[in-house]
CSV table of N, CA, C and O in Angstrom, one decimal:
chain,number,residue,atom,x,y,z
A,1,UNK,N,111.6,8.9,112.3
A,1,UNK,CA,111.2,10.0,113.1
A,1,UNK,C,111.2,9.5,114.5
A,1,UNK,O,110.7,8.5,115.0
A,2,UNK,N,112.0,10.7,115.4
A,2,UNK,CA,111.1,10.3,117.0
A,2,UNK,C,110.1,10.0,117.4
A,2,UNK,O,109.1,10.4,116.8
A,3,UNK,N,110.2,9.4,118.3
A,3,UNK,CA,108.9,9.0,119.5
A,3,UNK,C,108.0,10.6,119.3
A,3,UNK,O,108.7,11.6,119.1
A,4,UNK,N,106.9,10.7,119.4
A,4,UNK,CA,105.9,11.8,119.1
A,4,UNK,C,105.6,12.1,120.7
A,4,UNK,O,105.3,11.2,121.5
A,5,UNK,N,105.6,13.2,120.9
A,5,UNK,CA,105.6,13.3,122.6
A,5,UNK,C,103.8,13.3,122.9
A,5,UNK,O,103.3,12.7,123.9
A,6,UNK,N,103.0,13.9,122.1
A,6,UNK,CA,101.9,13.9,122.8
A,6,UNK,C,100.5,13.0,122.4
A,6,UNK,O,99.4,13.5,122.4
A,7,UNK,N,100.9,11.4,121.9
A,7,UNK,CA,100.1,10.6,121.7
A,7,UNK,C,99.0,10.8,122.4
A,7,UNK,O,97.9,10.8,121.8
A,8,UNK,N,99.1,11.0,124.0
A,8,UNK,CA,98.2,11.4,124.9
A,8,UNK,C,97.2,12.2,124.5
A,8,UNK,O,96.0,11.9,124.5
A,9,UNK,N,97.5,13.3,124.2
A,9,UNK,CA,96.9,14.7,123.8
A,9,UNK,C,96.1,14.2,122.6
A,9,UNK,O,94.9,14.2,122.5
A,10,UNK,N,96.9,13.6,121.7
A,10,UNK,CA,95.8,13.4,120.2
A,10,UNK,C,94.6,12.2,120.8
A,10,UNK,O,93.4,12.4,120.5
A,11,UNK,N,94.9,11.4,121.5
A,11,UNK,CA,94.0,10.7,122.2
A,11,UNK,C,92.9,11.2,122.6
A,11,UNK,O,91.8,11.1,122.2
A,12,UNK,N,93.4,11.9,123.5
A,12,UNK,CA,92.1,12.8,123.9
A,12,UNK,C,91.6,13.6,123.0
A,12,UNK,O,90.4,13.5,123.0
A,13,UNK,N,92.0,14.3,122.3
A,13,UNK,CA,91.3,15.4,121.4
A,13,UNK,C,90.4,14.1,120.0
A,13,UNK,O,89.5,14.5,119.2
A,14,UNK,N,90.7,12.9,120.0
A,14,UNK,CA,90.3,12.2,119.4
A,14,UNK,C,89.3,11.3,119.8
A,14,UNK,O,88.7,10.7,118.9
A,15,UNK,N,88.8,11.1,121.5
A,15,UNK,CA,87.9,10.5,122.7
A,15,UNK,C,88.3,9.0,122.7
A,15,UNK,O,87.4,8.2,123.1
A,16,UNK,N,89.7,8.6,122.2
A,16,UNK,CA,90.3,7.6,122.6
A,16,UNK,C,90.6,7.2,123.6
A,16,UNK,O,91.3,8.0,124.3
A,17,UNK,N,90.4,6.1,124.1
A,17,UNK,CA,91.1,5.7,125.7
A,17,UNK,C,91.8,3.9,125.5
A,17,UNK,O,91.4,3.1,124.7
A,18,UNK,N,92.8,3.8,126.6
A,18,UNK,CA,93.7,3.0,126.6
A,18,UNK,C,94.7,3.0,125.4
A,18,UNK,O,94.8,4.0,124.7
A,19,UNK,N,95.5,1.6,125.1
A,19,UNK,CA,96.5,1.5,124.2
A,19,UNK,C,96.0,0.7,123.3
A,19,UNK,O,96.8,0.6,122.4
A,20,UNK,N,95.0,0.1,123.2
A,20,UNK,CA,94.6,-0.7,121.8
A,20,UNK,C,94.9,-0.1,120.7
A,20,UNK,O,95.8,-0.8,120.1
A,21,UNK,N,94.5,1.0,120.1
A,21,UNK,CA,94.9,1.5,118.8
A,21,UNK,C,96.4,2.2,118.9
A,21,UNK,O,96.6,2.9,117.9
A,22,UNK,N,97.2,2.2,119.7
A,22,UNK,CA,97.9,3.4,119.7
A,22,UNK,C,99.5,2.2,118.3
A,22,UNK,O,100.6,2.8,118.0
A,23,UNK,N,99.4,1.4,118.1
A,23,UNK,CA,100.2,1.4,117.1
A,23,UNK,C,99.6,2.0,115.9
A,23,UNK,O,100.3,2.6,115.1
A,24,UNK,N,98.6,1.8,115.7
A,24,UNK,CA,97.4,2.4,114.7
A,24,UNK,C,97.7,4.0,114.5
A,24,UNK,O,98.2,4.6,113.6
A,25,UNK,N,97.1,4.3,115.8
A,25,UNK,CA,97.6,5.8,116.2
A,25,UNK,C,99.0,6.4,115.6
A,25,UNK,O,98.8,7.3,114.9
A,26,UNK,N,100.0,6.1,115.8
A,26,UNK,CA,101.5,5.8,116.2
A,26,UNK,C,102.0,5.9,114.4
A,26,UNK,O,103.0,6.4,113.8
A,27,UNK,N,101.2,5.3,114.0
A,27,UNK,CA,101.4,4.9,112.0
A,27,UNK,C,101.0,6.0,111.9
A,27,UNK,O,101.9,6.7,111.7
A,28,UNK,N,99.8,6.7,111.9
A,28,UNK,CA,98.9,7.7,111.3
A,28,UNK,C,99.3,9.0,111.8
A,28,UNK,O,99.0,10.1,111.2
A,29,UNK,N,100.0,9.1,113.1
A,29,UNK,CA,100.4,10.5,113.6
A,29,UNK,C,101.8,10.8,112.7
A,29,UNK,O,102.2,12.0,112.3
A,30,UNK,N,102.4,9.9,112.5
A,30,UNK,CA,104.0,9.9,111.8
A,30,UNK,C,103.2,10.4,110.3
A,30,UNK,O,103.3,11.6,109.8
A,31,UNK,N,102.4,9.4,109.7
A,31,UNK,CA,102.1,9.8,108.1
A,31,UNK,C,101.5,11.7,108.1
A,31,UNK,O,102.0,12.5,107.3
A,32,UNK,N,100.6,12.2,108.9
A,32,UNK,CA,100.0,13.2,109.3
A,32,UNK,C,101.1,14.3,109.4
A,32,UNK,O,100.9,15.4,108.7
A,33,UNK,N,102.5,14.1,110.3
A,33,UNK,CA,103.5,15.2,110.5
A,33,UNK,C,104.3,14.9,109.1
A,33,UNK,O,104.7,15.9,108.5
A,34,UNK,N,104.5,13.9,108.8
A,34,UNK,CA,105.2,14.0,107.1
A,34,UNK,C,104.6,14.5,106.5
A,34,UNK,O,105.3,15.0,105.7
A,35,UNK,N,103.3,15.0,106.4
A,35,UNK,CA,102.2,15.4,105.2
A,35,UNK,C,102.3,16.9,105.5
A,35,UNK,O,102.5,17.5,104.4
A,36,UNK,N,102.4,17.7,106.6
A,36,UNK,CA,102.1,18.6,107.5
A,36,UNK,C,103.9,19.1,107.0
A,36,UNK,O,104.0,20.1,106.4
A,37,UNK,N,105.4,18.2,107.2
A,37,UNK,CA,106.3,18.7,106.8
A,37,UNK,C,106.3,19.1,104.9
A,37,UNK,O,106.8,20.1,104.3
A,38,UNK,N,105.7,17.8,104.4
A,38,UNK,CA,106.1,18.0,102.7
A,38,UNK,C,105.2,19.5,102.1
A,38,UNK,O,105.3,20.2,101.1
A,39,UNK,N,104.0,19.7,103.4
A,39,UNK,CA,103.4,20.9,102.9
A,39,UNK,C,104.2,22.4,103.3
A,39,UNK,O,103.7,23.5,103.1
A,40,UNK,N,105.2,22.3,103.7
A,40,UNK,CA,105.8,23.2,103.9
A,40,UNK,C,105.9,23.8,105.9
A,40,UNK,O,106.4,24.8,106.4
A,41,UNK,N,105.2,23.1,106.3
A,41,UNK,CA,105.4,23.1,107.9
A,41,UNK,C,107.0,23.0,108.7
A,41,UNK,O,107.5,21.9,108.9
A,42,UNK,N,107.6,23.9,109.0
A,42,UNK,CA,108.8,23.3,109.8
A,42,UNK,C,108.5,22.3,110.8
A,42,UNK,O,107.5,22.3,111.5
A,43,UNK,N,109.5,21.4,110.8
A,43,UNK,CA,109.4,19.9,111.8
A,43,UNK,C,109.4,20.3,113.2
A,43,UNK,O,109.0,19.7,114.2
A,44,UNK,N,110.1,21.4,113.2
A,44,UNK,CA,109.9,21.9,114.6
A,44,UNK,C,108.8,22.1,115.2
A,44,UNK,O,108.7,21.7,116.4
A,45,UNK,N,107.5,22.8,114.4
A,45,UNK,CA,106.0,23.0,114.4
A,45,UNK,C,105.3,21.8,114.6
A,45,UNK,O,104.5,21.4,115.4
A,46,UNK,N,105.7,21.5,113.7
A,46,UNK,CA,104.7,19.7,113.1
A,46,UNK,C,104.4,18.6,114.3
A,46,UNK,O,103.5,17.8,114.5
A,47,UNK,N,105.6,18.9,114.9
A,47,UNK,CA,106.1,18.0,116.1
A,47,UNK,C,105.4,18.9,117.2
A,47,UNK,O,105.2,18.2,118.2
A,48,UNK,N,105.1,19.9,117.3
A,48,UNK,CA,105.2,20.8,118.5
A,48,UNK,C,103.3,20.1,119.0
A,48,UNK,O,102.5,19.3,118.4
A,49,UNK,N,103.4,20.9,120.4
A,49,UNK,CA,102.0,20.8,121.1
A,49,UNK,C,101.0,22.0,120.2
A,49,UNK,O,99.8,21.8,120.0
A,50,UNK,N,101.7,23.0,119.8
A,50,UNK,CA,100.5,23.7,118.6
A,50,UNK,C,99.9,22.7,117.5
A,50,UNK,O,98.7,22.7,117.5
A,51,UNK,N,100.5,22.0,116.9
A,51,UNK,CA,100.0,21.3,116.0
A,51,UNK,C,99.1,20.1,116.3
A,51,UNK,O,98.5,19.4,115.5
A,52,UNK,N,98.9,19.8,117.9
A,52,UNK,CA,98.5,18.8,118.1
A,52,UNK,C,96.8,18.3,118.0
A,52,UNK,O,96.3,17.2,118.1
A,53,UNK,N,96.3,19.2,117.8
A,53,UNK,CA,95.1,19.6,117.6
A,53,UNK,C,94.9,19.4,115.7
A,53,UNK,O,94.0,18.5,115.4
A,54,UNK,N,95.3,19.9,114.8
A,54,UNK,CA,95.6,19.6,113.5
A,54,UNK,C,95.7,18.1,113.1
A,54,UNK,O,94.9,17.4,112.5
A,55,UNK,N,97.2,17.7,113.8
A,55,UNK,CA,97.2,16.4,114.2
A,55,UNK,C,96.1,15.6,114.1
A,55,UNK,O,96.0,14.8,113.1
A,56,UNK,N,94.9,15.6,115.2
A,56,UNK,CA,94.1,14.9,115.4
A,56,UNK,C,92.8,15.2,114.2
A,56,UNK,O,92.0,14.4,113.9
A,57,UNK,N,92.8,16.1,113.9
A,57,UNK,CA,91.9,16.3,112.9
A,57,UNK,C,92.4,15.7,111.3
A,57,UNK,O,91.7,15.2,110.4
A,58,UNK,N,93.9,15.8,111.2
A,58,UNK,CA,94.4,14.8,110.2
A,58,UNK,C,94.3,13.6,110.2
A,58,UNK,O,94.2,13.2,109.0
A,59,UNK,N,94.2,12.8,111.1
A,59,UNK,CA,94.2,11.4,111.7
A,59,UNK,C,92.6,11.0,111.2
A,59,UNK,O,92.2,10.2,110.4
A,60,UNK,N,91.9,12.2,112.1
A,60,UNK,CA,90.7,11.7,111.7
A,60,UNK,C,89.7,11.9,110.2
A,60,UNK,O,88.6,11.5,109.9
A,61,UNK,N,90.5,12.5,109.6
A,61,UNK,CA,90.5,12.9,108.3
A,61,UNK,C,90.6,11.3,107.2
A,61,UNK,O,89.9,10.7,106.4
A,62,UNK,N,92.0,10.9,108.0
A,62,UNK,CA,92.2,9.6,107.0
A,62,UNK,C,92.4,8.4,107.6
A,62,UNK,O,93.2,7.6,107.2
A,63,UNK,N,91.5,8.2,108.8
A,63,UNK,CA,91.0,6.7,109.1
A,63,UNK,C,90.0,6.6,108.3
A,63,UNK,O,89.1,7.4,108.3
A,64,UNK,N,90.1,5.9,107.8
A,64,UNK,CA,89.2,5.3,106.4
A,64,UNK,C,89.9,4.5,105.9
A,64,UNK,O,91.0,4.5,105.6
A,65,UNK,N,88.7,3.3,105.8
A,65,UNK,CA,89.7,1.8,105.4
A,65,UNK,C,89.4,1.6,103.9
A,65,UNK,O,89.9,0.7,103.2
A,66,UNK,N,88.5,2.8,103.3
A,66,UNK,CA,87.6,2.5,101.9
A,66,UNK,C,89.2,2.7,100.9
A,66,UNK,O,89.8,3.5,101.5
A,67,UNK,N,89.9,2.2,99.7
A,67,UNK,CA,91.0,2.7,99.3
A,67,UNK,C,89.9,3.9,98.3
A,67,UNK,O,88.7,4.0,98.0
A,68,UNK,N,90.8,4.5,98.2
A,68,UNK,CA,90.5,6.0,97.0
A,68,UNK,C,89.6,7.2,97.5
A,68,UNK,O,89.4,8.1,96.7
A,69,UNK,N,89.0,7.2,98.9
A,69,UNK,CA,88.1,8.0,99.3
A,69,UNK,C,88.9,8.4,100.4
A,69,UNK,O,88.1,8.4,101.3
A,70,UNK,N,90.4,8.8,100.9
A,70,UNK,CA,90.7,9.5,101.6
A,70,UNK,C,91.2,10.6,101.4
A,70,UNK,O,92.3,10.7,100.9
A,71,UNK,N,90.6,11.9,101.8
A,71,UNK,CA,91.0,13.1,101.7
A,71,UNK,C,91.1,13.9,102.9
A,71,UNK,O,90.2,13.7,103.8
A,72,UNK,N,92.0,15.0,103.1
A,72,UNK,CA,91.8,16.1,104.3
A,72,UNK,C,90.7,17.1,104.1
A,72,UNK,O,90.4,17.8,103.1
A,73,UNK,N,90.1,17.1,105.1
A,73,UNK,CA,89.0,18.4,105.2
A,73,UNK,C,89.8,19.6,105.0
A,73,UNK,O,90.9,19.9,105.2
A,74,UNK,N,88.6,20.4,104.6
A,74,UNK,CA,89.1,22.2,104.3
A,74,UNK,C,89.6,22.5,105.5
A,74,UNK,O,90.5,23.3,105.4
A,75,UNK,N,89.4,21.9,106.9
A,75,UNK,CA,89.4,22.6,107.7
A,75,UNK,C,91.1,22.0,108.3
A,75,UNK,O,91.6,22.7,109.2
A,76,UNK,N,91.9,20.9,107.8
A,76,UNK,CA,92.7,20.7,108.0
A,76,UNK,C,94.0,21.8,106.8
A,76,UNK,O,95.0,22.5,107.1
A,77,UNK,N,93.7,21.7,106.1
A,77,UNK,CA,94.3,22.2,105.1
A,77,UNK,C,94.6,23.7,105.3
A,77,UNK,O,95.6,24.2,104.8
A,78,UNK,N,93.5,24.6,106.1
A,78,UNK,CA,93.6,26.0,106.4
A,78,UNK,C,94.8,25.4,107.2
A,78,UNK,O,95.8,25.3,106.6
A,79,UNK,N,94.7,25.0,108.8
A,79,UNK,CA,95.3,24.5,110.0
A,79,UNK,C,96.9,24.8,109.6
A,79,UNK,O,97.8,25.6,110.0
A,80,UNK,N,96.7,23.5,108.2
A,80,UNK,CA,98.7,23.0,107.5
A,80,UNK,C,99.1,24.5,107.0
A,80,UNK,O,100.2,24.8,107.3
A,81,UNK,N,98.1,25.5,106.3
A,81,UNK,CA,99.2,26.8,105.9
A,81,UNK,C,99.5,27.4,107.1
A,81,UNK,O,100.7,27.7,107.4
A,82,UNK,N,98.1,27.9,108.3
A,82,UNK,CA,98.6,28.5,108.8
A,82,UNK,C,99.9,28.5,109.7
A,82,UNK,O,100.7,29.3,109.9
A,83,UNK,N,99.7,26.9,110.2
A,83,UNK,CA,101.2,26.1,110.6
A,83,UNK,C,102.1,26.5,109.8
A,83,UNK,O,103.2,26.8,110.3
A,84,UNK,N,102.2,26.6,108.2
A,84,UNK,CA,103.6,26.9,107.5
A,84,UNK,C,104.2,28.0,108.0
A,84,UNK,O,105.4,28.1,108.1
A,85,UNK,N,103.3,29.1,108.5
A,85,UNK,CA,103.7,30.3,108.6
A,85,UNK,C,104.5,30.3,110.3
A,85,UNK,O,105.2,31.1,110.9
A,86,UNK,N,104.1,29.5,110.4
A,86,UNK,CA,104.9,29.6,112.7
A,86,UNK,C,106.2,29.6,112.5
A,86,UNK,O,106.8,28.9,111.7
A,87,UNK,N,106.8,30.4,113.4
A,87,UNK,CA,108.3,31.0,113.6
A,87,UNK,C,108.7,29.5,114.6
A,87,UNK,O,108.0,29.1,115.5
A,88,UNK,N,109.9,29.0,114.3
A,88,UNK,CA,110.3,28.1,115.1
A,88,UNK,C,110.6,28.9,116.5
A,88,UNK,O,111.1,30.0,116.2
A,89,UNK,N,110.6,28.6,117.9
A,89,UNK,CA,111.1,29.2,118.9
A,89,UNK,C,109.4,30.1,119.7
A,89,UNK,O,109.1,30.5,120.9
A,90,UNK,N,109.1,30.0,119.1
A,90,UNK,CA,107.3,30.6,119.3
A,90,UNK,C,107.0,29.6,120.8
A,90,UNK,O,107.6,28.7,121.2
A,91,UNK,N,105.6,30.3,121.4
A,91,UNK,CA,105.5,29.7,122.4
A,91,UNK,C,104.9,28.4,122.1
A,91,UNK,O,104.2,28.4,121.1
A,92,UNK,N,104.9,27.4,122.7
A,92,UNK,CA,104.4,26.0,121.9
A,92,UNK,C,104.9,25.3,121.6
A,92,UNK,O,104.8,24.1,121.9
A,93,UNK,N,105.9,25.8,120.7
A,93,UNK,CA,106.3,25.3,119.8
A,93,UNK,C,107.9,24.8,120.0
A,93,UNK,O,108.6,24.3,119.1
């Protein structure tokens, strides 16, 4: 996958600052837009600045180092259908 344009953005929507975590980041934003595509999201969306917000609530969903106790909140999971439904070409996006 490409370079993710708004590491910045999930940063902030996450109250992250500097680059220490951003390989960390960088792993978990890539696994988040695969999850967000396999659920039926176009890559076009997934990738876009709409999703970036989702994004970060995905991330923070499954930083968790416990194995077997990672799951997405309801509130991510609304986020990924309604994302399935976005028209590629939309504003945002």
């Amino acid at each position: 996958m490409e370079e993710y344009k708004y590491l910045e953005d999930v940063k902030n929507a996450l109250g992250i600052e500097g680059s220490y975590q951003d390989k960390t980041l960088k792993q978990l934003i890539n696994e988040v837009i695969e999850d967000l595509i396999d659920s039926g999201v176009k890559k076009e969306v997934a990738v876009s600045k709409k999703a970036v917000g989702t994004i970060a609530i995905g991330i923070n969903d499954i930083w968790n180092y416990s194995a077997g106790e990672v799951k997405h909140s309801p509130y991510f999971e609304k986020r990924c259908i309604k994302l399935a439904y976005e028209k590629v070409g939309t504003e945002n996006v």
